[in-house]
XYZ file of C-alpha atoms in Angstrom:
508
model
C 0.000 0.000 0.000
C 1.320 3.443 -0.948
C 1.785 5.657 2.126
C -0.202 8.870 2.318
C 1.281 11.959 0.698
C 1.754 15.081 2.832
C 2.934 18.531 1.804
C 2.646 22.090 3.080
C 2.899 25.033 0.716
C 2.908 28.798 0.978
C 0.920 30.329 -1.862
C 1.904 33.887 -2.718
C -1.240 35.415 -4.115
C -4.187 34.217 -6.166
C -1.969 33.276 -9.124
C -0.089 30.751 -6.975
C -3.372 29.224 -5.802
C -4.532 28.903 -9.408
C -1.165 27.406 -10.391
C -1.628 24.695 -7.755
C -5.008 23.836 -9.273
C -3.471 23.664 -12.742
C -0.670 21.370 -11.532
C -3.061 19.006 -9.758
C -5.203 18.721 -12.897
C -2.249 17.212 -14.802
C -2.592 14.011 -12.778
C -6.317 13.526 -12.340
C -8.216 10.475 -13.589
C -11.820 9.311 -13.127
C -12.458 8.219 -9.548
C -9.996 10.692 -8.034
C -11.465 13.275 -5.644
C -10.184 16.644 -4.433
C -11.714 17.866 -1.168
C -11.300 21.624 -0.685
C -11.329 22.810 2.910
C -11.070 26.387 4.134
C -13.033 29.424 5.250
C -14.827 31.778 2.897
C -12.285 33.673 0.840
C -9.450 31.206 1.412
C -9.131 30.355 -2.288
C -11.137 27.158 -2.738
C -13.048 28.437 -5.760
C -9.909 29.931 -7.305
C -8.186 26.549 -7.163
C -11.252 24.673 -8.430
C -11.802 27.006 -11.385
C -8.153 26.820 -12.433
C -8.311 23.011 -12.182
C -11.387 22.855 -14.427
C -10.154 25.454 -16.930
C -6.987 23.448 -17.424
C -9.010 20.298 -18.071
C -10.983 22.319 -20.621
C -7.709 23.467 -22.202
C -9.080 27.014 -22.122
C -7.727 30.241 -20.704
C -8.847 32.478 -17.882
C -11.877 33.667 -19.860
C -13.599 30.264 -19.702
C -16.834 30.478 -17.748
C -16.765 28.273 -14.633
C -20.000 29.016 -12.752
C -20.127 28.585 -9.005
C -22.095 25.523 -7.861
C -23.269 27.340 -4.703
C -26.924 27.266 -5.786
C -26.948 24.328 -8.198
C -24.894 22.291 -5.650
C -23.181 20.340 -8.438
C -21.848 21.470 -11.790
C -20.891 18.613 -14.148
C -18.425 18.941 -17.047
C -18.447 16.190 -19.661
C -16.290 17.767 -22.383
C -13.155 18.222 -20.318
C -10.059 16.034 -20.836
C -11.271 14.047 -17.823
C -14.992 14.372 -17.037
C -15.276 16.207 -13.732
C -17.924 17.456 -11.310
C -17.612 20.475 -9.024
C -19.751 20.496 -5.899
C -20.342 23.076 -3.171
C -21.967 21.552 -0.067
C -22.143 24.766 1.999
C -25.975 24.853 2.007
C -26.443 21.177 2.929
C -27.163 20.091 6.474
C -27.263 16.288 6.416
C -25.523 13.275 4.897
C -28.882 12.201 3.443
C -28.920 15.360 1.305
C -25.431 14.538 0.070
C -26.398 10.975 -0.850
C -29.058 12.292 -3.205
C -26.352 13.999 -5.290
C -25.042 10.588 -6.406
C -21.309 11.215 -6.018
C -20.486 7.510 -5.714
C -22.039 6.769 -9.122
C -20.463 9.856 -10.709
C -17.000 8.782 -9.633
C -17.138 5.686 -11.804
C -16.709 7.994 -14.833
C -15.731 11.394 -13.414
C -13.226 13.047 -11.128
C -14.594 15.241 -8.363
C -13.929 18.628 -6.758
C -15.889 19.157 -3.535
C -15.958 22.340 -1.476
C -17.072 22.168 2.175
C -16.446 18.403 2.370
C -17.213 18.267 6.103
C -20.876 17.875 5.013
C -20.120 14.594 3.211
C -20.617 12.238 6.118
C -19.001 9.321 4.239
C -15.721 8.500 2.496
C -15.650 8.624 -1.295
C -13.138 5.898 -2.058
C -9.406 5.448 -1.648
C -8.175 8.094 -4.127
C -8.716 11.298 -2.177
C -6.701 14.494 -1.955
C -7.618 16.924 0.799
C -6.416 20.487 0.210
C -6.808 22.616 3.335
C -6.446 26.334 2.584
C -6.042 29.082 5.155
C -5.230 32.754 5.097
C -6.384 35.670 2.970
C -4.934 38.312 0.717
C -1.484 37.823 -0.727
C -0.390 34.841 1.351
C -2.201 31.575 1.894
C -1.121 28.265 3.370
C -2.059 24.966 1.758
C -1.860 21.572 3.440
C -2.107 18.618 1.032
C -2.969 15.117 2.217
C -3.325 12.478 -0.521
C -4.177 8.806 -0.421
C -4.296 6.023 -3.015
C -3.809 7.211 -6.588
C -3.363 10.800 -5.405
C -0.459 9.779 -3.192
C 1.225 7.991 -6.093
C 0.589 10.901 -8.474
C 1.904 13.610 -6.174
C 4.991 11.649 -5.213
C 5.683 11.238 -8.945
C 5.016 14.955 -9.472
C 7.659 15.762 -6.884
C 10.181 13.544 -8.688
C 9.256 15.190 -12.000
C 9.791 18.694 -10.635
C 13.131 17.647 -9.167
C 14.186 16.418 -12.629
C 13.104 19.676 -14.260
C 15.319 21.612 -11.837
C 18.313 19.936 -13.517
C 17.215 21.200 -16.940
C 16.743 24.517 -18.684
C 12.981 24.016 -18.398
C 12.673 24.308 -14.616
C 10.299 27.281 -14.923
C 8.464 26.163 -18.049
C 4.692 26.036 -18.070
C 3.429 22.464 -18.028
C 0.504 21.183 -20.115
C -0.893 17.671 -20.234
C -0.058 16.234 -23.640
C -1.265 12.659 -23.671
C -1.297 9.292 -22.008
C -1.830 5.895 -23.574
C -2.853 2.370 -22.724
C 0.308 1.982 -20.642
C 1.565 3.873 -17.593
C 3.580 6.184 -19.852
C 2.465 9.817 -19.977
C 3.640 13.041 -21.591
C 3.561 16.746 -20.847
C 4.211 19.673 -23.163
C 6.627 22.235 -21.743
C 6.606 25.856 -22.890
C 9.239 28.333 -21.729
C 8.737 32.092 -21.383
C 10.616 32.434 -24.664
C 8.053 30.201 -26.384
C 10.321 27.182 -26.752
C 8.555 23.816 -26.768
C 9.614 20.312 -25.856
C 7.937 17.180 -24.571
C 8.511 15.588 -21.210
C 8.160 11.803 -21.171
C 7.250 10.249 -17.842
C 7.891 6.513 -17.945
C 8.394 4.935 -14.519
C 9.925 1.516 -14.137
C 7.350 -1.086 -15.139
C 6.316 -3.069 -12.042
C 6.508 -6.828 -12.282
C 3.057 -8.218 -13.004
C 1.726 -11.557 -11.859
C 3.572 -14.642 -13.006
C 1.800 -16.127 -16.015
C 4.217 -18.740 -17.356
C 7.659 -20.191 -16.653
C 7.996 -18.023 -13.558
C 7.776 -14.789 -15.586
C 5.176 -11.996 -15.957
C 3.554 -11.273 -19.314
C 5.736 -8.216 -19.998
C 8.971 -10.183 -19.638
C 7.817 -12.993 -21.942
C 6.486 -10.554 -24.564
C 9.667 -8.438 -24.314
C 7.896 -5.183 -23.499
C 10.031 -2.214 -22.489
C 10.576 -2.150 -18.745
C 11.862 1.403 -18.413
C 12.810 4.576 -20.247
C 16.231 3.228 -21.211
C 14.564 1.437 -24.133
C 13.066 4.705 -25.411
C 16.318 6.623 -25.229
C 18.403 3.823 -26.776
C 16.017 3.017 -29.640
C 15.292 6.660 -30.507
C 18.970 7.594 -30.433
C 19.899 4.775 -32.788
C 17.027 5.522 -35.196
C 18.086 9.178 -35.356
C 21.657 8.062 -35.978
C 20.434 5.986 -38.927
C 18.796 9.046 -40.473
C 15.174 8.439 -39.439
C 12.888 10.980 -37.784
C 12.486 9.595 -34.291
C 12.349 12.208 -31.509
C 15.797 13.347 -30.437
C 16.391 12.910 -26.718
C 17.437 16.288 -25.303
C 18.038 15.249 -21.702
C 17.145 12.233 -19.607
C 17.355 10.709 -16.154
C 17.218 6.974 -16.772
C 16.988 6.142 -13.085
C 13.913 8.250 -12.421
C 12.280 7.580 -15.795
C 12.072 11.110 -17.203
C 13.260 12.484 -20.534
C 12.940 15.698 -22.479
C 12.383 14.868 -26.127
C 11.973 16.694 -29.395
C 8.366 17.372 -30.439
C 7.678 16.173 -33.963
C 4.578 18.256 -34.580
C 0.872 17.569 -34.660
C 0.234 15.959 -38.059
C -0.453 12.494 -36.687
C -1.426 9.941 -39.320
C -4.458 8.807 -37.348
C -5.917 12.302 -37.102
C -5.135 13.002 -40.747
C -6.979 9.834 -41.767
C -9.991 10.792 -39.662
C -9.957 14.318 -41.102
C -10.063 13.021 -44.670
C -6.563 13.985 -45.827
C -5.215 12.392 -48.990
C -2.947 9.846 -47.289
C -1.448 8.170 -50.339
C 1.902 9.968 -50.157
C 2.301 9.758 -46.334
C 1.449 6.040 -46.343
C 3.700 5.317 -49.322
C 6.553 7.104 -47.580
C 5.973 5.186 -44.357
C 6.131 1.945 -46.368
C 9.325 3.174 -48.012
C 10.857 3.715 -44.564
C 10.235 0.038 -43.764
C 11.714 -1.037 -47.094
C 14.774 1.085 -46.367
C 15.112 -0.485 -42.913
C 15.309 -3.896 -44.588
C 18.645 -2.825 -46.128
C 20.283 -2.133 -42.772
C 22.038 -4.301 -40.244
C 20.387 -3.789 -36.871
C 22.204 -4.240 -33.559
C 20.985 -6.525 -30.806
C 22.240 -4.027 -28.264
C 21.767 -0.264 -28.274
C 23.273 2.189 -25.818
C 21.520 4.980 -23.939
C 23.669 7.400 -21.906
C 26.175 4.664 -21.253
C 23.524 2.066 -20.354
C 23.027 -0.904 -22.670
C 19.563 -1.899 -23.854
C 19.063 -5.379 -25.319
C 16.767 -5.723 -28.338
C 15.289 -9.187 -27.853
C 14.237 -11.636 -30.543
C 10.507 -11.656 -31.252
C 10.658 -15.332 -30.416
C 8.008 -18.025 -30.364
C 7.369 -17.604 -26.632
C 6.641 -13.888 -27.109
C 4.376 -14.478 -30.090
C 2.444 -17.255 -28.344
C 1.903 -15.306 -25.127
C 0.460 -12.498 -27.243
C -2.032 -14.670 -29.130
C -3.012 -16.318 -25.840
C -4.667 -12.997 -24.978
C -7.525 -13.986 -27.275
C -8.674 -17.160 -25.463
C -7.789 -15.636 -22.105
C -9.671 -12.349 -22.526
C -11.674 -12.156 -25.766
C -13.512 -15.462 -25.390
C -14.850 -14.469 -21.931
C -15.751 -11.061 -23.374
C -17.589 -12.504 -26.392
C -19.044 -15.673 -24.864
C -19.318 -14.895 -21.151
C -17.447 -18.119 -20.313
C -13.801 -19.047 -19.902
C -11.978 -20.791 -22.741
C -11.534 -24.500 -22.219
C -8.150 -26.155 -21.896
C -8.765 -28.009 -25.152
C -9.515 -24.750 -27.003
C -6.343 -23.130 -25.692
C -4.164 -26.132 -26.483
C -5.442 -26.468 -30.055
C -5.031 -22.723 -30.587
C -1.411 -22.779 -29.351
C -0.553 -25.817 -31.483
C -1.894 -24.175 -34.640
C 0.074 -21.021 -33.944
C 3.261 -22.916 -33.153
C 3.100 -24.419 -36.621
C 2.026 -21.231 -38.433
C 4.698 -19.018 -36.928
C 7.391 -21.192 -38.475
C 6.248 -19.713 -41.803
C 7.119 -16.218 -40.595
C 10.642 -16.754 -39.273
C 12.890 -14.058 -40.758
C 16.040 -15.065 -42.586
C 17.686 -11.835 -41.448
C 15.887 -10.349 -38.431
C 15.586 -6.582 -38.374
C 14.310 -4.090 -35.859
C 10.542 -4.507 -35.671
C 8.808 -1.706 -33.775
C 5.488 -3.553 -33.248
C 3.454 -0.336 -33.020
C 4.222 1.180 -36.410
C 0.697 2.473 -36.987
C -1.313 5.674 -37.288
C -1.145 6.911 -33.652
C 2.648 6.651 -33.751
C 3.420 8.067 -37.197
C 3.634 11.796 -37.915
C 3.834 13.546 -41.272
C 6.692 16.065 -41.463
C 6.348 17.615 -44.946
C 8.993 20.245 -44.162
C 11.664 17.524 -44.082
C 13.122 15.603 -47.013
C 12.665 12.059 -48.254
C 12.177 9.359 -45.646
C 12.645 11.912 -42.886
C 9.126 13.087 -43.631
C 7.866 10.190 -41.486
C 8.116 10.802 -37.756
C 8.275 7.634 -35.654
C 7.320 7.553 -31.981
C 6.603 4.916 -29.322
C 9.132 2.432 -30.679
C 10.425 1.327 -27.262
C 9.020 -2.220 -27.624
C 11.250 -2.837 -30.655
C 12.354 -6.455 -31.146
C 14.351 -8.395 -33.721
C 11.675 -9.701 -36.064
C 10.241 -10.031 -39.551
C 9.733 -6.871 -41.667
C 6.190 -7.964 -42.562
C 5.008 -7.312 -39.013
C 5.390 -3.528 -39.104
C 3.906 -3.319 -42.594
C 0.829 -5.205 -41.347
C 0.682 -2.901 -38.304
C 0.413 0.119 -40.584
C -1.739 -1.274 -43.393
C -4.192 -3.033 -41.038
C -4.571 -0.171 -38.595
C -6.603 -1.011 -35.505
C -7.692 2.559 -34.698
C -8.763 4.064 -38.036
C -10.124 2.757 -41.311
C -7.674 1.962 -44.091
C -9.554 0.497 -47.032
C -8.589 -2.912 -48.427
C -7.666 -1.149 -51.682
C -5.303 1.179 -49.827
C -3.864 -1.780 -47.916
C -3.148 -3.505 -51.227
C -1.548 -0.319 -52.554
C 0.710 -0.005 -49.481
C 1.800 -3.636 -49.834
C 2.484 -3.219 -53.556
C 4.503 -0.050 -52.937
C 6.603 -1.811 -50.307
C 7.148 -4.941 -52.376
C 8.176 -2.916 -55.439
C 10.799 -1.137 -53.349
C 12.091 -4.439 -51.974
C 12.226 -5.984 -55.434
C 14.323 -3.061 -56.671
C 16.733 -3.837 -53.844
C 17.019 -7.446 -55.050
C 16.846 -10.785 -53.262
C 13.199 -10.416 -52.323
C 10.670 -13.261 -52.515
C 7.217 -11.713 -52.686
C 5.303 -14.985 -52.180
C 7.180 -15.841 -48.994
C 6.764 -12.276 -47.768
C 2.991 -12.345 -48.352
C 2.700 -15.598 -46.405
C 4.572 -14.001 -43.504
C 2.391 -10.883 -43.862
C -0.799 -12.950 -43.504
C 0.553 -14.956 -40.554
C 1.877 -11.943 -38.664
C -1.136 -9.829 -39.553
C -3.334 -12.547 -38.060
C -1.043 -12.808 -35.035
C -1.283 -9.075 -34.437
C -5.037 -8.778 -34.922
C -5.583 -11.818 -32.688
C -3.481 -10.183 -29.989
C -5.270 -6.847 -30.328
C -8.718 -8.387 -29.884
C -7.452 -9.837 -26.611
C -5.834 -6.575 -25.533
C -8.963 -4.519 -26.208
C -11.064 -7.005 -24.225
C -8.526 -6.845 -21.385
C -8.470 -3.044 -21.401
C -12.244 -3.089 -21.038
C -12.528 -5.763 -18.350
C -9.388 -5.329 -16.270
C -8.542 -1.673 -16.762
C -12.004 -0.125 -17.066
C -11.329 1.355 -20.537
C -14.358 0.457 -22.676
C -13.467 2.985 -25.375
C -11.311 0.405 -27.145
C -14.286 -1.881 -27.800
C -15.471 0.338 -30.661
C -12.385 -0.691 -32.640
C -13.033 -4.439 -32.415
C -15.128 -4.733 -35.619
C -12.313 -3.139 -37.625
C -9.765 -5.526 -36.125
C -12.031 -8.501 -36.828
C -12.330 -7.495 -40.478
C -8.558 -7.354 -40.803
C -8.241 -10.762 -39.139
C -10.798 -12.157 -41.577
C -8.772 -10.864 -44.550
C -5.609 -12.486 -43.218
C -7.395 -15.814 -42.807
C -8.106 -15.948 -46.536
C -4.488 -16.939 -47.172
C -4.351 -20.713 -47.838
C -1.565 -21.216 -45.301
C -3.909 -20.058 -42.528
C -6.634 -22.611 -43.255
C -6.121 -24.466 -39.922
C -6.463 -21.202 -37.976
C -9.558 -20.205 -39.946
C -11.098 -23.580 -39.132
C -10.401 -23.050 -35.420
C -12.132 -19.672 -35.503
C -15.135 -21.014 -37.411
C -15.491 -23.821 -34.874
C -14.819 -22.010 -31.616
C -15.219 -18.279 -32.156
C -16.882 -17.342 -35.479
C -18.010 -13.947 -34.153
C -14.352 -12.871 -33.971
C -14.180 -12.946 -37.771
C -17.712 -11.818 -38.550
C -18.985 -15.324 -39.327
C -22.118 -17.107 -38.109
C -21.940 -20.019 -35.714
């Protein structure tokens, strides 16, 4: 259990109180509550409004009405849905219960003024901010438990890192988080200079799943920020547009990295851009990578990072996500031992068809959320590559399938065929390329990836409370169905038709 977080601050003026609210908002997630204690005029509303404005990503002119008369003001369009409550006029716990805070906290964060009226705890993730004083100097006492304790301890480590950089006084903005524990902030100095701060703490060991190891170790997922720094540095050295690492503390898990802009492939696809040239160029990057010799060890600030083989154990533990998580999601029952064994045996045989003759760096997440279009650069450098820390030594078909069979946005089958043809033409010009063997590996690894993703999206929904990924499942199923049309995958197609036809859009 994480110990409670305690801190005492002196806030010089209203701006400092607002700045505290802005900083706290960087860490909030649904279920986390901020209780604001203090007399009238102590700054509770100032802090709450700054907190909400930052979640809105709007300036000081954003209208944040007081909930004094409405009791609760709910915001759905903020980065994290949040409610703001003022309990000053309530006299009993029964009145509070009618406001439904417990239900709201399943999807929202909460800010509550006058929390002494609550009469009941609101879960484990609570930050109490006690404000006192008036005028130009206020005192703030922070007491955090659960997720708030973890967040504020991490915030203290982050600020200590920034003190070692030229960005110690930069303004911090939430940039993004993802399905992992990794998160980013955008830093802006007074001079208008921008960079990104990556926050990637050491991955905790998960439960043992096989051979005495957790899933992450078997699947060769990055355990810490060393992988990011090492992989990015080597990619930049090879002439590709990965983010340059400006400064890093490998021990604490923080790095300042180059921003590559905002033209993310996924957003461009959703906005209807003509993506032929960006996608062709991204395929050309992969064809160019096939010409290189890739090291099994890369160095980051004097620390060596090993790039593991994408071996059979890693590939099998990934496809096992489907019977372990997707079958219970789709059928409401656990997969049987016989289903799992037959599934693993089929994959063990199929994956022999996708063993690379000359393994190359395979980034595994070479797809629209992690590709950026940089038209101001030349040639292959027009493709920005991020989130490559899970790179392994694998088959070049894997990353091409990742891009052409995108799980998050629609890429038409015709465009997929065009991307494949563009890649294969480039490889054939290089010489020594067998298109038929490559297409077999493409179908096998495409099916392996889509199978894994169905399991991951089901796990994110069930285990992690992130149902938003479920909307992508039909797209992933369609891609899996296309892969299963390859004759070499007939045994896998038969397994799906027998045990899980709904995963490939078929009838039982």
